[in-house]
PDB file of C-alpha atoms and ligand atoms in Angstrom:
ATOM      1  CA  UNK A   1       1.119   4.657 -42.649  1.00  0.00           C
ATOM      2  CA  UNK A   2       2.549   7.020 -45.217  1.00  0.00           C
ATOM      3  CA  UNK A   3       2.906   9.874 -42.748  1.00  0.00           C
ATOM      4  CA  UNK A   4       4.140   7.465 -40.119  1.00  0.00           C
ATOM      5  CA  UNK A   5       7.021   6.261 -42.285  1.00  0.00           C
ATOM      6  CA  UNK A   6       8.051   9.785 -43.182  1.00  0.00           C
ATOM      7  CA  UNK A   7       8.137  10.773 -39.542  1.00  0.00           C
ATOM      8  CA  UNK A   8      10.361   7.812 -38.741  1.00  0.00           C
ATOM      9  CA  UNK A   9      12.721   8.639 -41.581  1.00  0.00           C
ATOM     10  CA  UNK A  10      13.015  12.137 -40.184  1.00  0.00           C
ATOM     11  CA  UNK A  11      13.594  10.932 -36.655  1.00  0.00           C
ATOM     12  CA  UNK A  12      16.261   8.391 -37.579  1.00  0.00           C
ATOM     13  CA  UNK A  13      18.887  10.977 -38.346  1.00  0.00           C
ATOM     14  CA  UNK A  14      21.304  11.078 -35.444  1.00  0.00           C
ATOM     15  CA  UNK A  15      24.406   8.939 -35.609  1.00  0.00           C
ATOM     16  CA  UNK A  16      26.003   9.851 -32.321  1.00  0.00           C
ATOM     17  CA  UNK A  17      23.911   7.261 -30.566  1.00  0.00           C
ATOM     18  CA  UNK A  18      22.906   3.780 -31.677  1.00  0.00           C
ATOM     19  CA  UNK A  19      19.860   3.766 -33.919  1.00  0.00           C
ATOM     20  CA  UNK A  20      17.065   1.409 -32.957  1.00  0.00           C
ATOM     21  CA  UNK A  21      17.154  -0.857 -36.003  1.00  0.00           C
ATOM     22  CA  UNK A  22      13.444  -1.600 -35.880  1.00  0.00           C
ATOM     23  CA  UNK A  23      12.621   2.072 -36.151  1.00  0.00           C
ATOM     24  CA  UNK A  24      14.388   2.582 -39.441  1.00  0.00           C
ATOM     25  CA  UNK A  25      12.362   2.784 -42.623  1.00  0.00           C
ATOM     26  CA  UNK A  26      13.068  -0.159 -44.928  1.00  0.00           C
ATOM     27  CA  UNK A  27      11.591   1.238 -48.070  1.00  0.00           C
ATOM     28  CA  UNK A  28      13.795   0.456 -51.006  1.00  0.00           C
ATOM     29  CA  UNK A  29      17.325  -0.178 -49.791  1.00  0.00           C
ATOM     30  CA  UNK A  30      18.880   1.112 -52.977  1.00  0.00           C
ATOM     31  CA  UNK A  31      22.353   2.712 -52.915  1.00  0.00           C
ATOM     32  CA  UNK A  32      22.015   6.428 -53.013  1.00  0.00           C
ATOM     33  CA  UNK A  33      24.495   6.682 -55.829  1.00  0.00           C
ATOM     34  CA  UNK A  34      27.141   8.934 -54.340  1.00  0.00           C
ATOM     35  CA  UNK A  35      30.806   9.412 -55.122  1.00  0.00           C
ATOM     36  CA  UNK A  36      33.507   9.950 -52.510  1.00  0.00           C
ATOM     37  CA  UNK A  37      34.919  13.451 -52.689  1.00  0.00           C
ATOM     38  CA  UNK A  38      37.209  15.798 -50.783  1.00  0.00           C
ATOM     39  CA  UNK A  39      36.354  18.847 -48.740  1.00  0.00           C
ATOM     40  CA  UNK A  40      38.192  21.173 -51.175  1.00  0.00           C
ATOM     41  CA  UNK A  41      35.361  20.536 -53.644  1.00  0.00           C
ATOM     42  CA  UNK A  42      32.722  21.367 -50.984  1.00  0.00           C
ATOM     43  CA  UNK A  43      34.606  23.680 -48.579  1.00  0.00           C
ATOM     44  CA  UNK A  44      31.355  25.058 -47.096  1.00  0.00           C
ATOM     45  CA  UNK A  45      30.358  21.593 -45.826  1.00  0.00           C
ATOM     46  CA  UNK A  46      30.579  20.883 -42.087  1.00  0.00           C
ATOM     47  CA  UNK A  47      29.704  17.926 -39.857  1.00  0.00           C
ATOM     48  CA  UNK A  48      27.401  18.846 -36.966  1.00  0.00           C
ATOM     49  CA  UNK A  49      28.164  16.498 -34.088  1.00  0.00           C
ATOM     50  CA  UNK A  50      26.193  15.580 -31.029  1.00  0.00           C
ATOM     51  CA  UNK A  51      28.057  14.001 -28.121  1.00  0.00           C
ATOM     52  CA  UNK A  52      30.976  13.451 -30.488  1.00  0.00           C
ATOM     53  CA  UNK A  53      29.075  11.551 -33.191  1.00  0.00           C
ATOM     54  CA  UNK A  54      28.054  12.869 -36.607  1.00  0.00           C
ATOM     55  CA  UNK A  55      24.403  13.861 -36.578  1.00  0.00           C
ATOM     56  CA  UNK A  56      23.789  16.271 -39.442  1.00  0.00           C
ATOM     57  CA  UNK A  57      25.389  18.371 -42.148  1.00  0.00           C
ATOM     58  CA  UNK A  58      25.549  22.135 -42.403  1.00  0.00           C
ATOM     59  CA  UNK A  59      27.051  24.964 -44.425  1.00  0.00           C
ATOM     60  CA  UNK A  60      29.508  27.717 -43.504  1.00  0.00           C
ATOM     61  CA  UNK A  61      27.636  30.991 -44.045  1.00  0.00           C
ATOM     62  CA  UNK A  62      29.979  33.340 -42.185  1.00  0.00           C
ATOM     63  CA  UNK A  63      33.243  32.584 -40.411  1.00  0.00           C
ATOM     64  CA  UNK A  64      31.292  31.921 -37.201  1.00  0.00           C
ATOM     65  CA  UNK A  65      27.808  31.084 -38.557  1.00  0.00           C
ATOM     66  CA  UNK A  66      26.542  27.723 -39.830  1.00  0.00           C
ATOM     67  CA  UNK A  67      23.237  27.123 -41.631  1.00  0.00           C
ATOM     68  CA  UNK A  68      21.577  23.776 -40.922  1.00  0.00           C
ATOM     69  CA  UNK A  69      18.120  22.207 -40.500  1.00  0.00           C
ATOM     70  CA  UNK A  70      15.832  22.980 -37.548  1.00  0.00           C
ATOM     71  CA  UNK A  71      14.982  19.285 -37.167  1.00  0.00           C
ATOM     72  CA  UNK A  72      18.673  18.668 -36.366  1.00  0.00           C
ATOM     73  CA  UNK A  73      18.426  20.913 -33.309  1.00  0.00           C
ATOM     74  CA  UNK A  74      15.281  19.732 -31.534  1.00  0.00           C
ATOM     75  CA  UNK A  75      15.682  18.839 -27.842  1.00  0.00           C
ATOM     76  CA  UNK A  76      19.422  19.432 -27.831  1.00  0.00           C
ATOM     77  CA  UNK A  77      21.535  21.828 -25.825  1.00  0.00           C
ATOM     78  CA  UNK A  78      24.356  23.815 -27.388  1.00  0.00           C
ATOM     79  CA  UNK A  79      26.815  22.276 -24.931  1.00  0.00           C
ATOM     80  CA  UNK A  80      26.335  18.789 -26.455  1.00  0.00           C
ATOM     81  CA  UNK A  81      27.163  20.054 -29.950  1.00  0.00           C
ATOM     82  CA  UNK A  82      30.331  20.650 -31.927  1.00  0.00           C
ATOM     83  CA  UNK A  83      31.138  21.385 -35.560  1.00  0.00           C
ATOM     84  CA  UNK A  84      33.956  19.881 -37.598  1.00  0.00           C
ATOM     85  CA  UNK A  85      35.014  21.977 -40.597  1.00  0.00           C
ATOM     86  CA  UNK A  86      37.759  21.638 -43.187  1.00  0.00           C
ATOM     87  CA  UNK A  87      37.935  17.857 -43.303  1.00  0.00           C
ATOM     88  CA  UNK A  88      36.831  15.216 -45.821  1.00  0.00           C
ATOM     89  CA  UNK A  89      36.292  12.892 -42.847  1.00  0.00           C
ATOM     90  CA  UNK A  90      33.600  13.506 -40.254  1.00  0.00           C
ATOM     91  CA  UNK A  91      35.657  11.848 -37.502  1.00  0.00           C
ATOM     92  CA  UNK A  92      39.144  13.303 -38.023  1.00  0.00           C
ATOM     93  CA  UNK A  93      41.091  16.268 -39.374  1.00  0.00           C
ATOM     94  CA  UNK A  94      40.183  19.882 -39.985  1.00  0.00           C
ATOM     95  CA  UNK A  95      39.128  21.942 -37.002  1.00  0.00           C
ATOM     96  CA  UNK A  96      36.506  21.377 -34.317  1.00  0.00           C
ATOM     97  CA  UNK A  97      34.574  24.231 -32.720  1.00  0.00           C
ATOM     98  CA  UNK A  98      32.082  24.233 -29.903  1.00  0.00           C
ATOM     99  CA  UNK A  99      28.605  25.599 -30.530  1.00  0.00           C
ATOM    100  CA  UNK A 100      28.003  28.854 -28.641  1.00  0.00           C
ATOM    101  CA  UNK A 101      24.294  29.131 -29.485  1.00  0.00           C
ATOM    102  CA  UNK A 102      21.736  28.244 -32.125  1.00  0.00           C
ATOM    103  CA  UNK A 103      18.380  29.479 -33.307  1.00  0.00           C
ATOM    104  CA  UNK A 104      15.663  27.405 -34.962  1.00  0.00           C
ATOM    105  CA  UNK A 105      13.163  29.009 -37.315  1.00  0.00           C
ATOM    106  CA  UNK A 106      10.231  30.022 -35.115  1.00  0.00           C
ATOM    107  CA  UNK A 107       7.825  28.662 -37.727  1.00  0.00           C
ATOM    108  CA  UNK A 108       9.403  25.199 -37.907  1.00  0.00           C
ATOM    109  CA  UNK A 109       6.758  22.489 -37.561  1.00  0.00           C
ATOM    110  CA  UNK A 110       7.896  18.927 -36.958  1.00  0.00           C
ATOM    111  CA  UNK A 111       4.679  17.482 -38.365  1.00  0.00           C
ATOM    112  CA  UNK A 112       4.666  19.353 -41.662  1.00  0.00           C
ATOM    113  CA  UNK A 113       8.427  20.108 -41.802  1.00  0.00           C
ATOM    114  CA  UNK A 114       7.790  23.687 -42.932  1.00  0.00           C
ATOM    115  CA  UNK A 115      10.589  26.199 -42.249  1.00  0.00           C
ATOM    116  CA  UNK A 116      13.141  23.459 -41.534  1.00  0.00           C
ATOM    117  CA  UNK A 117      16.097  25.800 -41.152  1.00  0.00           C
ATOM    118  CA  UNK A 118      18.337  26.980 -38.302  1.00  0.00           C
ATOM    119  CA  UNK A 119      21.541  28.897 -37.686  1.00  0.00           C
ATOM    120  CA  UNK A 120      24.401  28.061 -35.336  1.00  0.00           C
ATOM    121  CA  UNK A 121      26.972  30.442 -33.858  1.00  0.00           C
ATOM    122  CA  UNK A 122      30.378  28.903 -33.289  1.00  0.00           C
ATOM    123  CA  UNK A 123      32.548  29.590 -30.249  1.00  0.00           C
ATOM    124  CA  UNK A 124      35.199  31.134 -32.531  1.00  0.00           C
ATOM    125  CA  UNK A 125      35.865  32.140 -36.111  1.00  0.00           C
ATOM    126  CA  UNK A 126      36.804  29.609 -38.771  1.00  0.00           C
ATOM    127  CA  UNK A 127      39.903  30.591 -40.715  1.00  0.00           C
ATOM    128  CA  UNK A 128      39.138  30.603 -44.431  1.00  0.00           C
ATOM    129  CA  UNK A 129      41.323  28.359 -46.604  1.00  0.00           C
ATOM    130  CA  UNK A 130      41.081  25.979 -49.547  1.00  0.00           C
ATOM    131  CA  UNK A 131      39.175  23.597 -47.266  1.00  0.00           C
ATOM    132  CA  UNK A 132      36.947  26.087 -45.408  1.00  0.00           C
ATOM    133  CA  UNK A 133      34.923  28.670 -47.296  1.00  0.00           C
ATOM    134  CA  UNK A 134      31.621  30.477 -46.890  1.00  0.00           C
ATOM    135  CA  UNK A 135      28.782  29.997 -49.355  1.00  0.00           C
ATOM    136  CA  UNK A 136      26.186  32.625 -50.289  1.00  0.00           C
ATOM    137  CA  UNK A 137      22.427  32.226 -50.099  1.00  0.00           C
ATOM    138  CA  UNK A 138      20.324  31.972 -53.245  1.00  0.00           C
ATOM    139  CA  UNK A 139      18.190  35.054 -53.789  1.00  0.00           C
ATOM    140  CA  UNK A 140      15.957  33.352 -56.348  1.00  0.00           C
ATOM    141  CA  UNK A 141      14.753  29.783 -56.366  1.00  0.00           C
ATOM    142  CA  UNK A 142      16.655  27.823 -59.031  1.00  0.00           C
ATOM    143  CA  UNK A 143      14.721  26.835 -62.153  1.00  0.00           C
ATOM    144  CA  UNK A 144      13.013  23.490 -62.447  1.00  0.00           C
ATOM    145  CA  UNK A 145      15.553  21.120 -63.998  1.00  0.00           C
ATOM    146  CA  UNK A 146      18.617  23.148 -62.943  1.00  0.00           C
ATOM    147  CA  UNK A 147      21.753  21.164 -62.132  1.00  0.00           C
ATOM    148  CA  UNK A 148      22.582  20.944 -58.432  1.00  0.00           C
ATOM    149  CA  UNK A 149      24.728  18.889 -56.110  1.00  0.00           C
ATOM    150  CA  UNK A 150      24.228  17.693 -52.566  1.00  0.00           C
ATOM    151  CA  UNK A 151      26.952  16.438 -50.242  1.00  0.00           C
ATOM    152  CA  UNK A 152      27.238  14.826 -46.853  1.00  0.00           C
ATOM    153  CA  UNK A 153      28.193  11.927 -44.628  1.00  0.00           C
ATOM    154  CA  UNK A 154      24.698  10.420 -44.583  1.00  0.00           C
ATOM    155  CA  UNK A 155      23.759   6.789 -45.149  1.00  0.00           C
ATOM    156  CA  UNK A 156      24.367   5.283 -48.570  1.00  0.00           C
ATOM    157  CA  UNK A 157      21.046   3.502 -48.671  1.00  0.00           C
ATOM    158  CA  UNK A 158      17.690   3.987 -47.012  1.00  0.00           C
ATOM    159  CA  UNK A 159      17.613   2.279 -43.635  1.00  0.00           C
ATOM    160  CA  UNK A 160      21.353   1.679 -43.398  1.00  0.00           C
ATOM    161  CA  UNK A 161      22.725   1.861 -39.875  1.00  0.00           C
ATOM    162  CA  UNK A 162      26.218   2.998 -40.778  1.00  0.00           C
ATOM    163  CA  UNK A 163      27.600   6.102 -42.407  1.00  0.00           C
ATOM    164  CA  UNK A 164      30.710   6.579 -44.556  1.00  0.00           C
ATOM    165  CA  UNK A 165      33.660   8.346 -42.960  1.00  0.00           C
ATOM    166  CA  UNK A 166      34.552  10.157 -46.204  1.00  0.00           C
ATOM    167  CA  UNK A 167      32.391  12.922 -47.649  1.00  0.00           C
ATOM    168  CA  UNK A 168      30.106  11.883 -50.540  1.00  0.00           C
ATOM    169  CA  UNK A 169      28.246  13.897 -53.167  1.00  0.00           C
ATOM    170  CA  UNK A 170      25.678  13.371 -55.880  1.00  0.00           C
ATOM    171  CA  UNK A 171      24.547  15.482 -58.801  1.00  0.00           C
ATOM    172  CA  UNK A 172      20.782  15.932 -58.952  1.00  0.00           C
ATOM    173  CA  UNK A 173      18.279  18.132 -60.752  1.00  0.00           C
ATOM    174  CA  UNK A 174      16.045  20.697 -59.128  1.00  0.00           C
ATOM    175  CA  UNK A 175      12.353  19.847 -59.024  1.00  0.00           C
ATOM    176  CA  UNK A 176      10.564  23.143 -58.432  1.00  0.00           C
ATOM    177  CA  UNK A 177       8.058  23.519 -55.603  1.00  0.00           C
ATOM    178  CA  UNK A 178       5.035  23.468 -57.928  1.00  0.00           C
ATOM    179  CA  UNK A 179       6.328  20.492 -59.910  1.00  0.00           C
ATOM    180  CA  UNK A 180       7.216  18.605 -56.730  1.00  0.00           C
ATOM    181  CA  UNK A 181       3.668  19.085 -55.378  1.00  0.00           C
ATOM    182  CA  UNK A 182       2.109  18.118 -58.725  1.00  0.00           C
ATOM    183  CA  UNK A 183       0.801  14.719 -59.762  1.00  0.00           C
ATOM    184  CA  UNK A 184       4.104  14.059 -61.556  1.00  0.00           C
ATOM    185  CA  UNK A 185       5.332  12.991 -58.109  1.00  0.00           C
ATOM    186  CA  UNK A 186       3.649  11.388 -55.113  1.00  0.00           C
ATOM    187  CA  UNK A 187       3.962  13.961 -52.308  1.00  0.00           C
ATOM    188  CA  UNK A 188       1.035  16.185 -53.287  1.00  0.00           C
ATOM    189  CA  UNK A 189       0.153  18.882 -50.749  1.00  0.00           C
ATOM    190  CA  UNK A 190       2.892  17.811 -48.327  1.00  0.00           C
ATOM    191  CA  UNK A 191       5.188  20.038 -50.386  1.00  0.00           C
ATOM    192  CA  UNK A 192       4.804  23.553 -48.945  1.00  0.00           C
ATOM    193  CA  UNK A 193       6.049  26.931 -50.072  1.00  0.00           C
ATOM    194  CA  UNK A 194       9.192  26.745 -47.902  1.00  0.00           C
ATOM    195  CA  UNK A 195      10.286  23.536 -49.677  1.00  0.00           C
ATOM    196  CA  UNK A 196      12.061  22.723 -52.903  1.00  0.00           C
ATOM    197  CA  UNK A 197      12.922  19.286 -54.256  1.00  0.00           C
ATOM    198  CA  UNK A 198      15.747  17.636 -56.170  1.00  0.00           C
ATOM    199  CA  UNK A 199      16.216  14.192 -57.656  1.00  0.00           C
ATOM    200  CA  UNK A 200      18.045  11.955 -60.115  1.00  0.00           C
ATOM    201  CA  UNK A 201      17.463   8.263 -60.798  1.00  0.00           C
ATOM    202  CA  UNK A 202      19.101   6.250 -58.021  1.00  0.00           C
ATOM    203  CA  UNK A 203      20.656   9.343 -56.453  1.00  0.00           C
ATOM    204  CA  UNK A 204      19.548  11.240 -53.383  1.00  0.00           C
ATOM    205  CA  UNK A 205      20.539  12.593 -50.013  1.00  0.00           C
ATOM    206  CA  UNK A 206      19.642  10.312 -47.102  1.00  0.00           C
ATOM    207  CA  UNK A 207      19.628  10.022 -43.299  1.00  0.00           C
ATOM    208  CA  UNK A 208      22.548  11.917 -41.797  1.00  0.00           C
ATOM    209  CA  UNK A 209      22.752  14.364 -44.698  1.00  0.00           C
ATOM    210  CA  UNK A 210      20.116  16.591 -43.129  1.00  0.00           C
ATOM    211  CA  UNK A 211      21.032  20.197 -42.649  1.00  0.00           C
ATOM    212  CA  UNK A 212      23.593  19.875 -45.411  1.00  0.00           C
ATOM    213  CA  UNK A 213      23.994  21.869 -48.596  1.00  0.00           C
ATOM    214  CA  UNK A 214      22.127  21.613 -51.892  1.00  0.00           C
ATOM    215  CA  UNK A 215      24.131  23.893 -54.163  1.00  0.00           C
ATOM    216  CA  UNK A 216      23.293  25.196 -57.630  1.00  0.00           C
ATOM    217  CA  UNK A 217      25.032  27.954 -59.562  1.00  0.00           C
ATOM    218  CA  UNK A 218      27.568  28.379 -56.751  1.00  0.00           C
ATOM    219  CA  UNK A 219      25.014  29.350 -54.095  1.00  0.00           C
ATOM    220  CA  UNK A 220      23.116  27.517 -51.370  1.00  0.00           C
ATOM    221  CA  UNK A 221      19.651  26.772 -52.769  1.00  0.00           C
ATOM    222  CA  UNK A 222      18.510  24.106 -50.315  1.00  0.00           C
ATOM    223  CA  UNK A 223      19.050  22.535 -46.902  1.00  0.00           C
ATOM    224  CA  UNK A 224      18.552  18.742 -46.708  1.00  0.00           C
ATOM    225  CA  UNK A 225      15.255  18.224 -44.884  1.00  0.00           C
ATOM    226  CA  UNK A 226      13.228  15.055 -45.525  1.00  0.00           C
ATOM    227  CA  UNK A 227      12.031  12.459 -48.002  1.00  0.00           C
ATOM    228  CA  UNK A 228      10.129   9.221 -48.343  1.00  0.00           C
ATOM    229  CA  UNK A 229      12.957   6.715 -48.109  1.00  0.00           C
ATOM    230  CA  UNK A 230      15.953   7.743 -50.196  1.00  0.00           C
ATOM    231  CA  UNK A 231      16.145   7.719 -53.996  1.00  0.00           C
ATOM    232  CA  UNK A 232      12.681   6.179 -54.185  1.00  0.00           C
ATOM    233  CA  UNK A 233      11.065   6.796 -57.571  1.00  0.00           C
ATOM    234  CA  UNK A 234       8.372   9.502 -57.557  1.00  0.00           C
ATOM    235  CA  UNK A 235       9.715  10.806 -54.229  1.00  0.00           C
ATOM    236  CA  UNK A 236      12.460  13.439 -54.728  1.00  0.00           C
ATOM    237  CA  UNK A 237      14.569  14.592 -51.808  1.00  0.00           C
ATOM    238  CA  UNK A 238      12.883  17.544 -50.075  1.00  0.00           C
ATOM    239  CA  UNK A 239      14.910  20.601 -49.048  1.00  0.00           C
ATOM    240  CA  UNK A 240      14.243  23.829 -47.182  1.00  0.00           C
ATOM    241  CA  UNK A 241      14.049  26.493 -49.916  1.00  0.00           C
ATOM    242  CA  UNK A 242      16.865  28.925 -49.125  1.00  0.00           C
ATOM    243  CA  UNK A 243      15.650  31.658 -51.490  1.00  0.00           C
ATOM    244  CA  UNK A 244      12.328  31.735 -49.630  1.00  0.00           C
ATOM    245  CA  UNK A 245      13.988  31.595 -46.184  1.00  0.00           C
ATOM    246  CA  UNK A 246      16.880  33.927 -46.986  1.00  0.00           C
ATOM    247  CA  UNK A 247      15.639  36.942 -45.006  1.00  0.00           C
ATOM    248  CA  UNK A 248      15.139  34.807 -41.936  1.00  0.00           C
ATOM    249  CA  UNK A 249      18.699  33.439 -42.226  1.00  0.00           C
ATOM    250  CA  UNK A 250      20.204  36.899 -42.603  1.00  0.00           C
ATOM    251  CA  UNK A 251      18.346  38.210 -39.557  1.00  0.00           C
ATOM    252  CA  UNK A 252      18.973  35.131 -37.447  1.00  0.00           C
ATOM    253  CA  UNK A 253      22.695  35.194 -38.269  1.00  0.00           C
ATOM    254  CA  UNK A 254      22.867  38.653 -36.714  1.00  0.00           C
ATOM    255  CA  UNK A 255      20.977  37.744 -33.565  1.00  0.00           C
ATOM    256  CA  UNK A 256      21.918  34.136 -32.764  1.00  0.00           C
TER     257      UNK A 256
HETATM  258  N1  LIG B   1      15.835  13.512 -42.365  1.00  0.00           N
HETATM  259  C1  LIG B   1      17.099  13.072 -42.871  1.00  0.00           C
HETATM  260  C2  LIG B   1      18.214  13.535 -41.946  1.00  0.00           C
HETATM  261  O1  LIG B   1      17.934  14.078 -40.901  1.00  0.00           O
HETATM  262  C3  LIG B   1      17.313  13.511 -44.307  1.00  0.00           C
HETATM  263  C4  LIG B   1      16.484  12.743 -45.249  1.00  0.00           C
HETATM  264  C5  LIG B   1      16.672  13.177 -46.658  1.00  0.00           C
HETATM  265  N2  LIG B   1      15.925  12.260 -47.449  1.00  0.00           N
HETATM  266  C6  LIG B   1      15.931  12.227 -48.768  1.00  0.00           C
HETATM  267  N3  LIG B   1      15.277  11.296 -49.378  1.00  0.00           N
HETATM  268  N4  LIG B   1      16.603  13.126 -49.450  1.00  0.00           N
HETATM  269  O2  LIG B   1      19.373  13.265 -42.181  1.00  0.00           O
END
């Protein structure tokens, strides 16, 4: 049942199409504790859109390269995708680019969620401005307890069927890989070496935030990946660990 619910929460992440209500996890229903913000505060944030609807977040890594989650790009073709950058609203403003190609991590596994990272090449170059900026990749995993923030247009409570139009963020604290897998939390061995966690009471990323940025110390330390519900106690948000996956991202960005 446990695994089953996690799988569903991972599947229920695309907002372009209607979400089958019965398939959504109804685990705690708490508000995820975000605050509305503007893109100037998170200028690396983009909305990845499938058939015109928001489906996932992502981060501007180079003027034509986006980093996102591999689970956001399963069974999709580049031609159905677009990226909106430079706007606080997922459905208006900024600029919209077509996706030229993408590459999922070859080691991504949908059952275990290891290596949940991907890169996208845009059809053109984003112009840098106060609302569009690249973010660097962490070279070392942030310390347990480090301050971090995560942003996105995902749901504001677990199981919600609607998303906010304005960008939201929350401040959270890093839970290191070893701590996250320890008995202090409830995931145990589901937390693998390519994952890092983050949490704060009543605050978390949620469905629709996937692929988006977890930032600490001004660099990208995590990519929103999965979790048991959202903001559930003992279950931090789980992120792809960018420091661990950094070499893959650098190589993939050159070849995508
Ligand atoms: N899988 C979700 C998505 O695709 C992200 C879930 C994050 N969950 C969490 N508790 N932080 O949008």
